[in-house]
CSV table of C-alpha atoms and ligand atoms in Angstrom, one decimal:
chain,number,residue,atom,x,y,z
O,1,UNK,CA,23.6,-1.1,-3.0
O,2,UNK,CA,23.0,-4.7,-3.9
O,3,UNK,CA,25.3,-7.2,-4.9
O,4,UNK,CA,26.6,-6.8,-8.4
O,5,UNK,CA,25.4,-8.9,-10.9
O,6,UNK,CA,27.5,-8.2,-13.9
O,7,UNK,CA,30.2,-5.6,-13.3
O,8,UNK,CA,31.8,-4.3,-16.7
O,9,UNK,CA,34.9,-2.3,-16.8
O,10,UNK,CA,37.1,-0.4,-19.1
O,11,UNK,CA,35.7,-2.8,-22.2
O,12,UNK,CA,37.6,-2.5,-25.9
O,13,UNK,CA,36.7,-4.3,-29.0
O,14,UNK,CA,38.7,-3.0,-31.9
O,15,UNK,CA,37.9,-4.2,-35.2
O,16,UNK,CA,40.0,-2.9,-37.9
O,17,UNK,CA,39.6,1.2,-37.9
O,18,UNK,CA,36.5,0.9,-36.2
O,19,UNK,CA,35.8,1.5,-32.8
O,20,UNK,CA,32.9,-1.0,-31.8
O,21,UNK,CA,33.2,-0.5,-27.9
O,22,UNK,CA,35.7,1.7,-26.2
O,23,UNK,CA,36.6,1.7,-22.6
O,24,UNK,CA,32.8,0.5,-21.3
O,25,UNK,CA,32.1,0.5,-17.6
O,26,UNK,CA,28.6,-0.7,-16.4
O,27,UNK,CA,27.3,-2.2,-13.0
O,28,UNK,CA,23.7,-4.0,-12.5
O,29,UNK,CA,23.1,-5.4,-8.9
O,30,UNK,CA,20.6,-7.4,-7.9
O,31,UNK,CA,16.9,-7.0,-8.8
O,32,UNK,CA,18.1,-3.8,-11.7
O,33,UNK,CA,16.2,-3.8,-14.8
O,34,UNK,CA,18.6,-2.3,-16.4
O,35,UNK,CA,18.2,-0.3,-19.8
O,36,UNK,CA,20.5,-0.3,-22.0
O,37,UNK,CA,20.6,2.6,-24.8
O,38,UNK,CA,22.2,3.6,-27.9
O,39,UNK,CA,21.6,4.3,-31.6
O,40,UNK,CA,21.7,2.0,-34.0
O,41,UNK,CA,25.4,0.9,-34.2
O,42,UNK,CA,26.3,2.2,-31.2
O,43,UNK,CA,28.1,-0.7,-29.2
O,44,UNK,CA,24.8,-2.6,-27.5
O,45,UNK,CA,25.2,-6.0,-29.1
O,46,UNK,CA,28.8,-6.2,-29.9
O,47,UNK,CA,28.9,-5.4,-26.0
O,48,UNK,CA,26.5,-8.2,-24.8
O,49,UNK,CA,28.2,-10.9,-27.1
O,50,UNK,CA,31.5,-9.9,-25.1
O,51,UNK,CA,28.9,-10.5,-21.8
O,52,UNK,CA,28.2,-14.1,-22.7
O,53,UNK,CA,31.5,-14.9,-24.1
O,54,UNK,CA,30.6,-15.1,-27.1
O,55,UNK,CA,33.5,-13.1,-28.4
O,56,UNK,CA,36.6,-12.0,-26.8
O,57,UNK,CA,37.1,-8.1,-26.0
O,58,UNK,CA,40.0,-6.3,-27.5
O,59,UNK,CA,40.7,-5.4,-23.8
O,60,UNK,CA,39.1,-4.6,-20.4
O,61,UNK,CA,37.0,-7.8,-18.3
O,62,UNK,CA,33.5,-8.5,-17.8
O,63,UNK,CA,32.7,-10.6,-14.7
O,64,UNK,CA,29.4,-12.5,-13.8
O,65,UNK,CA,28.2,-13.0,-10.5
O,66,UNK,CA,32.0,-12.0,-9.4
O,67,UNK,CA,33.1,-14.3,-12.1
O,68,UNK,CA,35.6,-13.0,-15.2
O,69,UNK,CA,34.1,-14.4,-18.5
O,70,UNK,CA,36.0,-16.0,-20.3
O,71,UNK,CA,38.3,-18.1,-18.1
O,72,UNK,CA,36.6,-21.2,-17.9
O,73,UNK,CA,33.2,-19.5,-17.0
O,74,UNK,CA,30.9,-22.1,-18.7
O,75,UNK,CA,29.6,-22.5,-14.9
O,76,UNK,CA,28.4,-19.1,-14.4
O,77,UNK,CA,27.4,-18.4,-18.0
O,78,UNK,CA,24.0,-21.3,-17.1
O,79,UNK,CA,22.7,-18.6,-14.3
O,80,UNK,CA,22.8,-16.4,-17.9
O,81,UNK,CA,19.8,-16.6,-19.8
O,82,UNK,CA,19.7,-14.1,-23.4
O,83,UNK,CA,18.0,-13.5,-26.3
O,84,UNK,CA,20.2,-11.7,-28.6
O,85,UNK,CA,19.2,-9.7,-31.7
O,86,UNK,CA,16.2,-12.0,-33.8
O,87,UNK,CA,16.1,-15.3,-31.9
O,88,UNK,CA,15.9,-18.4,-34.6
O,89,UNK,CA,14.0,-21.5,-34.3
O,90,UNK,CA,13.6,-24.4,-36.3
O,91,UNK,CA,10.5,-23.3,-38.7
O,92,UNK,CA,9.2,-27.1,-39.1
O,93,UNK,CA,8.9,-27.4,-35.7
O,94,UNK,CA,6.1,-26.8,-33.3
O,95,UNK,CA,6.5,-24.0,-30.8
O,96,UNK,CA,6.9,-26.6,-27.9
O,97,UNK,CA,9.3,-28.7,-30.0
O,98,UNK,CA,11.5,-26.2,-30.4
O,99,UNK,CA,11.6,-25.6,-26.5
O,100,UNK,CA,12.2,-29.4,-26.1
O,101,UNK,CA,15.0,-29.4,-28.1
O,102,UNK,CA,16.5,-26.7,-26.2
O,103,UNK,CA,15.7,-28.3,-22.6
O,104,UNK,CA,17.4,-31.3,-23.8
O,105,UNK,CA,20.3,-29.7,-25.1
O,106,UNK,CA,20.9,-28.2,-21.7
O,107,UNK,CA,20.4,-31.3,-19.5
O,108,UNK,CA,17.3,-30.1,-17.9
O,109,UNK,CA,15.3,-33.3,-16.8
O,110,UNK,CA,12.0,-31.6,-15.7
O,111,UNK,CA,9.8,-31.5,-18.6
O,112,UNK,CA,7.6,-29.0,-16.5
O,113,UNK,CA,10.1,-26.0,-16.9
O,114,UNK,CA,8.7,-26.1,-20.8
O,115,UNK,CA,5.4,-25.4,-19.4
O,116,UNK,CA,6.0,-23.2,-17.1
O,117,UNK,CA,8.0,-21.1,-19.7
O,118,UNK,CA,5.1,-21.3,-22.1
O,119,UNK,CA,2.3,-20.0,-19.8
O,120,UNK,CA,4.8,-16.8,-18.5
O,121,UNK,CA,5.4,-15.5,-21.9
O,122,UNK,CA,1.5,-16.6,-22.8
O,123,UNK,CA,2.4,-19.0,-25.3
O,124,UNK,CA,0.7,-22.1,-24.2
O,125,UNK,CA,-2.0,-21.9,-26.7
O,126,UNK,CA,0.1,-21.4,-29.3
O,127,UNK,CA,2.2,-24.3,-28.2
O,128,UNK,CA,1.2,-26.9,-31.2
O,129,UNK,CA,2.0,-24.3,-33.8
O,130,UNK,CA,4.6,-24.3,-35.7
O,131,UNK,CA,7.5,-21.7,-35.1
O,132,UNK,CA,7.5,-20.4,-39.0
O,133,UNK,CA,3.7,-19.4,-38.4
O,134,UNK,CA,4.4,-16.8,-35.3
O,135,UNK,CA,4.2,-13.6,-35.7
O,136,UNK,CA,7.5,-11.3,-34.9
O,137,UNK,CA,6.5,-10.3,-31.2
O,138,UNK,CA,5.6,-14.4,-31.0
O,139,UNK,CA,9.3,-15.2,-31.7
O,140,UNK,CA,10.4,-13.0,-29.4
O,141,UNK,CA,8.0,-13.9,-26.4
O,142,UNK,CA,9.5,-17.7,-27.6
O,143,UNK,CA,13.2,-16.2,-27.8
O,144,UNK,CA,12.1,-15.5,-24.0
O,145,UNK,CA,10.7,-18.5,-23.1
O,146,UNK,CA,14.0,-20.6,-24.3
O,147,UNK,CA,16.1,-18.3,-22.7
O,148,UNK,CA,14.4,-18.5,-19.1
O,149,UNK,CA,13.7,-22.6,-19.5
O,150,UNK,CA,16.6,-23.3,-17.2
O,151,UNK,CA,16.1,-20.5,-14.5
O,152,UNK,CA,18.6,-17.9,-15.0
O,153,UNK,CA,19.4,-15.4,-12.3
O,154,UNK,CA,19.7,-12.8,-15.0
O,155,UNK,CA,18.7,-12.6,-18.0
O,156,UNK,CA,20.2,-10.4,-21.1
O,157,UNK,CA,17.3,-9.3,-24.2
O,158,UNK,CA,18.9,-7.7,-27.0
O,159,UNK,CA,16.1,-5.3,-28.4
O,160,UNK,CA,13.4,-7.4,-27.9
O,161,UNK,CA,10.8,-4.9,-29.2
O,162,UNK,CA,12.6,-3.8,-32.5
O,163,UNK,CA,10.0,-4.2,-35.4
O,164,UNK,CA,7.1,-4.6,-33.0
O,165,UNK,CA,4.1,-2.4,-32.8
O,166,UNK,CA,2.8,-0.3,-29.6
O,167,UNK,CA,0.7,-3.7,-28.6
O,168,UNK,CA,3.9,-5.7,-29.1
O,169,UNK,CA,5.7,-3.6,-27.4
O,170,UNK,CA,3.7,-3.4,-24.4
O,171,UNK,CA,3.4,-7.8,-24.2
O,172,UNK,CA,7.1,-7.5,-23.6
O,173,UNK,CA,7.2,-4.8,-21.3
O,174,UNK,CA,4.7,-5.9,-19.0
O,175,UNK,CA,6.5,-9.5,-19.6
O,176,UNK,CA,9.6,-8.0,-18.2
O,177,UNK,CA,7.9,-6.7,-15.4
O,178,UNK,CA,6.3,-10.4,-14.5
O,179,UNK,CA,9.9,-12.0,-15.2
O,180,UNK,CA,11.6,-9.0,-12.4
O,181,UNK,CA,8.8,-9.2,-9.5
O,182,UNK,CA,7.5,-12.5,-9.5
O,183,UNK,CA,10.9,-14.3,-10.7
O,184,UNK,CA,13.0,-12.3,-9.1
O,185,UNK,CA,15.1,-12.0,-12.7
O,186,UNK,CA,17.7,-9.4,-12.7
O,187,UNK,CA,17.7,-8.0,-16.5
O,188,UNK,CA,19.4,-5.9,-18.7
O,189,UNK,CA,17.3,-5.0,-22.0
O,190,UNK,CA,19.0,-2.8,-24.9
O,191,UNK,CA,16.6,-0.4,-27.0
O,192,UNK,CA,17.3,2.6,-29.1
O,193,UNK,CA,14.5,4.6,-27.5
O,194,UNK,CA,14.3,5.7,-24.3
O,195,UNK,CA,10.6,5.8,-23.7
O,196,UNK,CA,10.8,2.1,-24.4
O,197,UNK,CA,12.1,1.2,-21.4
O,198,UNK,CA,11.4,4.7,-19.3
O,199,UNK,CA,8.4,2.7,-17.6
O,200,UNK,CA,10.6,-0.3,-17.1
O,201,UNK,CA,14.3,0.6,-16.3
O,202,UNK,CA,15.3,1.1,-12.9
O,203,UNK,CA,19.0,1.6,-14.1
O,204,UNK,CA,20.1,2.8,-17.3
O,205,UNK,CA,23.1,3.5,-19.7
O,206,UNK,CA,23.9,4.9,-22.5
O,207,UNK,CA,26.0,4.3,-25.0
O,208,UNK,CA,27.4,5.8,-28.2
O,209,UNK,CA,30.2,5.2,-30.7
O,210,UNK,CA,31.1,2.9,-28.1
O,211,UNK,CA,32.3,5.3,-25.3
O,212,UNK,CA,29.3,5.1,-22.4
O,213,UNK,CA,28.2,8.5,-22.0
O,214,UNK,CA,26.1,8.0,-18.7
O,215,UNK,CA,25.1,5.5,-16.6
O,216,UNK,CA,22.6,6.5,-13.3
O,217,UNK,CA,19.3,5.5,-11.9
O,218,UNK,CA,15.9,6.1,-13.2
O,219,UNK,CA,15.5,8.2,-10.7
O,220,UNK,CA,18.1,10.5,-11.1
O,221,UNK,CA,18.1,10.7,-14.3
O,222,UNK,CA,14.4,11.6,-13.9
O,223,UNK,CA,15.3,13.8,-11.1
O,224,UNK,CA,17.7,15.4,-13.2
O,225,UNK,CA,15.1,15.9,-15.9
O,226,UNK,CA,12.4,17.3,-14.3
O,227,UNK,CA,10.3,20.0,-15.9
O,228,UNK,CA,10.9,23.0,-14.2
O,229,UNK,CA,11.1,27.0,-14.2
O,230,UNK,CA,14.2,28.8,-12.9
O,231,UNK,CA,14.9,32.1,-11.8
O,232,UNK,CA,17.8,34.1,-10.8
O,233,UNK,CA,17.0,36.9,-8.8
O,234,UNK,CA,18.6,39.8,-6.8
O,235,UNK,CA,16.7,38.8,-3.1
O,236,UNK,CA,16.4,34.8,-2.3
O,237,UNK,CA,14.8,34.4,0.3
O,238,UNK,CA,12.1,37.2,-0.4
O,239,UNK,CA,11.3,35.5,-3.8
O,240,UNK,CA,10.9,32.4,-2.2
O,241,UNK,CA,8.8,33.4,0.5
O,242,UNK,CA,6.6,35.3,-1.8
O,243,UNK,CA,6.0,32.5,-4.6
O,244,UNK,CA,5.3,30.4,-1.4
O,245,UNK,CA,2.6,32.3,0.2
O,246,UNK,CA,0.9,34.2,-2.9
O,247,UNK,CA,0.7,31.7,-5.5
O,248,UNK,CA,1.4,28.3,-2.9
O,249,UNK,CA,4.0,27.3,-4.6
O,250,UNK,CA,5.3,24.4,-2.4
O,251,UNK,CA,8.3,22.9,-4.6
O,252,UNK,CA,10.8,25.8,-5.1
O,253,UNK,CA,14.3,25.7,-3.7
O,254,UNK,CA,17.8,27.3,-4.2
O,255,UNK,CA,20.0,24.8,-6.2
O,256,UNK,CA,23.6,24.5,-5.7
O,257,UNK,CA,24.4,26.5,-9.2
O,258,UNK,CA,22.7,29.3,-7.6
O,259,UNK,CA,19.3,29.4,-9.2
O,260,UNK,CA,16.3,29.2,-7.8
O,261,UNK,CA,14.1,26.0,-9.2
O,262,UNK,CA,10.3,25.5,-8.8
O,263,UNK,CA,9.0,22.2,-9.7
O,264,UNK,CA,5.2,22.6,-9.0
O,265,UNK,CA,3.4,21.4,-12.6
O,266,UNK,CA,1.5,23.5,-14.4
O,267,UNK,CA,2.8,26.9,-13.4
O,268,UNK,CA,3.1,29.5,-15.3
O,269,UNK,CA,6.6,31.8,-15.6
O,270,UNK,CA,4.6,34.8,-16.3
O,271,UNK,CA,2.4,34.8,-12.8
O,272,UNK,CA,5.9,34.4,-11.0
O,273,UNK,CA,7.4,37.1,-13.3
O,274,UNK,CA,4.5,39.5,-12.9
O,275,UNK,CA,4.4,38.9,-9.1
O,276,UNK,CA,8.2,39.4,-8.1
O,277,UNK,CA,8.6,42.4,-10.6
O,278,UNK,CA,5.5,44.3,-8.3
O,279,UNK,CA,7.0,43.3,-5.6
O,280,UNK,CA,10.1,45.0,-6.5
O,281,UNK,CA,12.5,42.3,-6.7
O,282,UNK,CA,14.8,42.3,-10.3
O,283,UNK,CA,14.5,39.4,-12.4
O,284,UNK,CA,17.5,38.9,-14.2
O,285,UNK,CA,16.8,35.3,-15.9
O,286,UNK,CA,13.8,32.9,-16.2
O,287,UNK,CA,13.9,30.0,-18.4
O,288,UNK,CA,11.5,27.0,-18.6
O,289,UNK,CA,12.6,23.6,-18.9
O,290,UNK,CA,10.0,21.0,-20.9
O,291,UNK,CA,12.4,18.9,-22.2
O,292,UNK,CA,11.2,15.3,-22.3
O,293,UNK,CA,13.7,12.4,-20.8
O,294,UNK,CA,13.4,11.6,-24.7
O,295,UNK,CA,14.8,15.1,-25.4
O,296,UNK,CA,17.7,14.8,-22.8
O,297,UNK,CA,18.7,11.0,-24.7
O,298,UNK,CA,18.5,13.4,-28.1
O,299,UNK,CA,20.6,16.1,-26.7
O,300,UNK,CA,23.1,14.3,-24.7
O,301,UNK,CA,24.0,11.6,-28.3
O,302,UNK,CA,24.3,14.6,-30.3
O,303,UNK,CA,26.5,16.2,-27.9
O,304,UNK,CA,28.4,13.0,-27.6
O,305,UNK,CA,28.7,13.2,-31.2
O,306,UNK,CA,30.0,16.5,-31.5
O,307,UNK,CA,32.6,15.1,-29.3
O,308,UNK,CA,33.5,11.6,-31.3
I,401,ATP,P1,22.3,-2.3,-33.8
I,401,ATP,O1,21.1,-2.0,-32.9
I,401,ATP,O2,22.2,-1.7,-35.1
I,401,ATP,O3,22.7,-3.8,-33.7
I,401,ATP,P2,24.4,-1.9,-31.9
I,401,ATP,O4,24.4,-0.8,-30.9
I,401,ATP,O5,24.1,-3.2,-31.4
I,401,ATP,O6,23.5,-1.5,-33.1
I,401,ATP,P3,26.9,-3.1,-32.8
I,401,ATP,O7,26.2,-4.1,-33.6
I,401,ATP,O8,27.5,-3.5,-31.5
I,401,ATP,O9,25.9,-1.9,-32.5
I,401,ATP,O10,28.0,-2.4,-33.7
I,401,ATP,C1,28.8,-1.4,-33.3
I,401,ATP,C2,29.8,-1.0,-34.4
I,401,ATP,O11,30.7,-2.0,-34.6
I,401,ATP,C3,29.1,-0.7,-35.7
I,401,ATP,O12,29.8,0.3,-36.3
I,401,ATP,C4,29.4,-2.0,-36.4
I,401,ATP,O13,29.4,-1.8,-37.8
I,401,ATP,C5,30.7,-2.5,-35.9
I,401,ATP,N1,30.9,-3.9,-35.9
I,401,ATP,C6,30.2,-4.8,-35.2
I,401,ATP,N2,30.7,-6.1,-35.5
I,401,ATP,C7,31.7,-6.0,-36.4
I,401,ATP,C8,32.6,-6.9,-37.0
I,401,ATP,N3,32.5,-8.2,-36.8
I,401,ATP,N4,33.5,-6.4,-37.8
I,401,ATP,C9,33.6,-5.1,-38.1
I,401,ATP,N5,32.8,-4.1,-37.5
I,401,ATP,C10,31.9,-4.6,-36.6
């Protein structure tokens, strides 16, 4: 495991009769994109304003970089760079203006950082323009830029593709990308859907009605969401053996809760059914799992629902 990052635990903010965040644990380490999800309204930026300090939780800590926000932590909030909800910029002001006043407002003496910002989020030929002509996806490639002027160690994007279209979309994912391999930025991005940041995330969370319903890696999540058929049978081994060497089925195991799981695409439950059944082995259940990672986010917020 790396080191952590930002370490979150048992965050509360209580405004009156409403429950904004309730008791939120998160971890990012090192080098995690990590995706934060949630409905509309669900927690996401009432909990990353409690990140930066910008309010004060109700209870439970944040730290940074081992740090506890809040307690003098103007220090470790500069290796913080974010971009939260729609990023605002003076509209008279050229694109590069705008950055300028922001290096200066920091203390940053090298001019070059404004340059180098510009050219990552590939808005260097827009630099001259002012910021009231961009486009929506242009603020928020800008919002980006500001925010990574002073080289942060992580950086913190508040549904950065909200009101974009597909092409948008993509500019800031495959920004993202550039800003974790080649800057070796740790990042946590919110969204409200998870095939936003499925090709992106290699951690993710979600939240809803402020109580964090799951938190695990891409991979198991994916792991755990893997299309697949299961059987339960009356002879194991046999079944195995037979969907092995008659249809070469190479991805089929017995699972802990006792049912057998083949994860070969493309098969088809009736071939298996049809095969076993001649063999003479009894098929009590079959069932066929195509639920989309997009499914499971659907499933597991209305079940978290029914709960709230
Ligand atoms: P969105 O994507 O819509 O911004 P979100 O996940 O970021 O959603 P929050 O903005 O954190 O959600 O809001 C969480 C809940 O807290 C909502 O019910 C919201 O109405 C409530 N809330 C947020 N700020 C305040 C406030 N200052 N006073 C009262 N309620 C608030």
């Amino acid at each position: 495991m790396g080191q952590a990052i930002l370490q979150v635990q048992g965050l509360c903010k209580h405004y009156k009769g409403v429950k904004a965040v309730d008791g939120v644990d998160m971890r990012l380490n090192q080098g995690d994109i990590y995706g934060f999800l949630g409905q509309n309204g669900a927690g996401k930026t009432t909990t990353i304003r409690m990140m930066m300090g910008l309010i004060r939780p109700s209870s439970g800590s944040v730290k940074l970089f081992g740090e506890e926000v809040g307690k003098g932590s103007n220090a470790v909030l500069r290796k913080v760079g974010s971009v939260i909800e729609y990023p605002g910029f003076y509209p008279n002001l050229t694109a590069i203006e705008n950055l300028d006043l922001h290096r200066r407002s920091m203390g940053i003496k090298d001019k070059r950082t404004l340059e180098e910002s510009l050219h990552t989020t590939g808005l260097w030929e827009a630099r001259n323009r002012k910021a009231s002509n961009f486009s929506l996806g242009m603020k928020q490639r800008l919002g980006i830029a500001r925010a990574i002027l002073h080289g942060p160690e992580l950086l913190i994007l508040d549904e950065p593709t909200n009101g974009l279209d597909p092409m948008g979309i993509k500019e800031i994912r495959l920004l993202i990308q550039e800003l974790a391999q080649k800057r070796k930025i740790t990042i946590l991005v919110s969204s409200h859907i998870l095939s936003e940041v499925e090709q992106l995330a290699t951690k993710v969370g979600i939240i809803h009605r402020g109580v964090m319903l799951e938190e695990s890696t891409m991979n198991e999540l994916k792991h755990k969401n893997r299309q697949y058929i299961g059987l339960q049978v009356d002879d194991f081994a046999k079944s195995q053996a037979l969907l092995r060497e008659e249809l070469g089925i190479r991805d089929c195991r017995m699972e802990d809760d006792g049912w057998l799981r083949i994860y070969d695409d493309d098969r088809q439950p009736g071939e298996m059914n049809r095969l076993l059944v001649r063999q003479g082995i009894e098929v009590s259940s079959l069932v066929a799992m195509k639920d989309s990672l997009e499914d499971y986010f659907v499933r597991l917020v209305e079940g978290g629902a029914a709960r709230g």
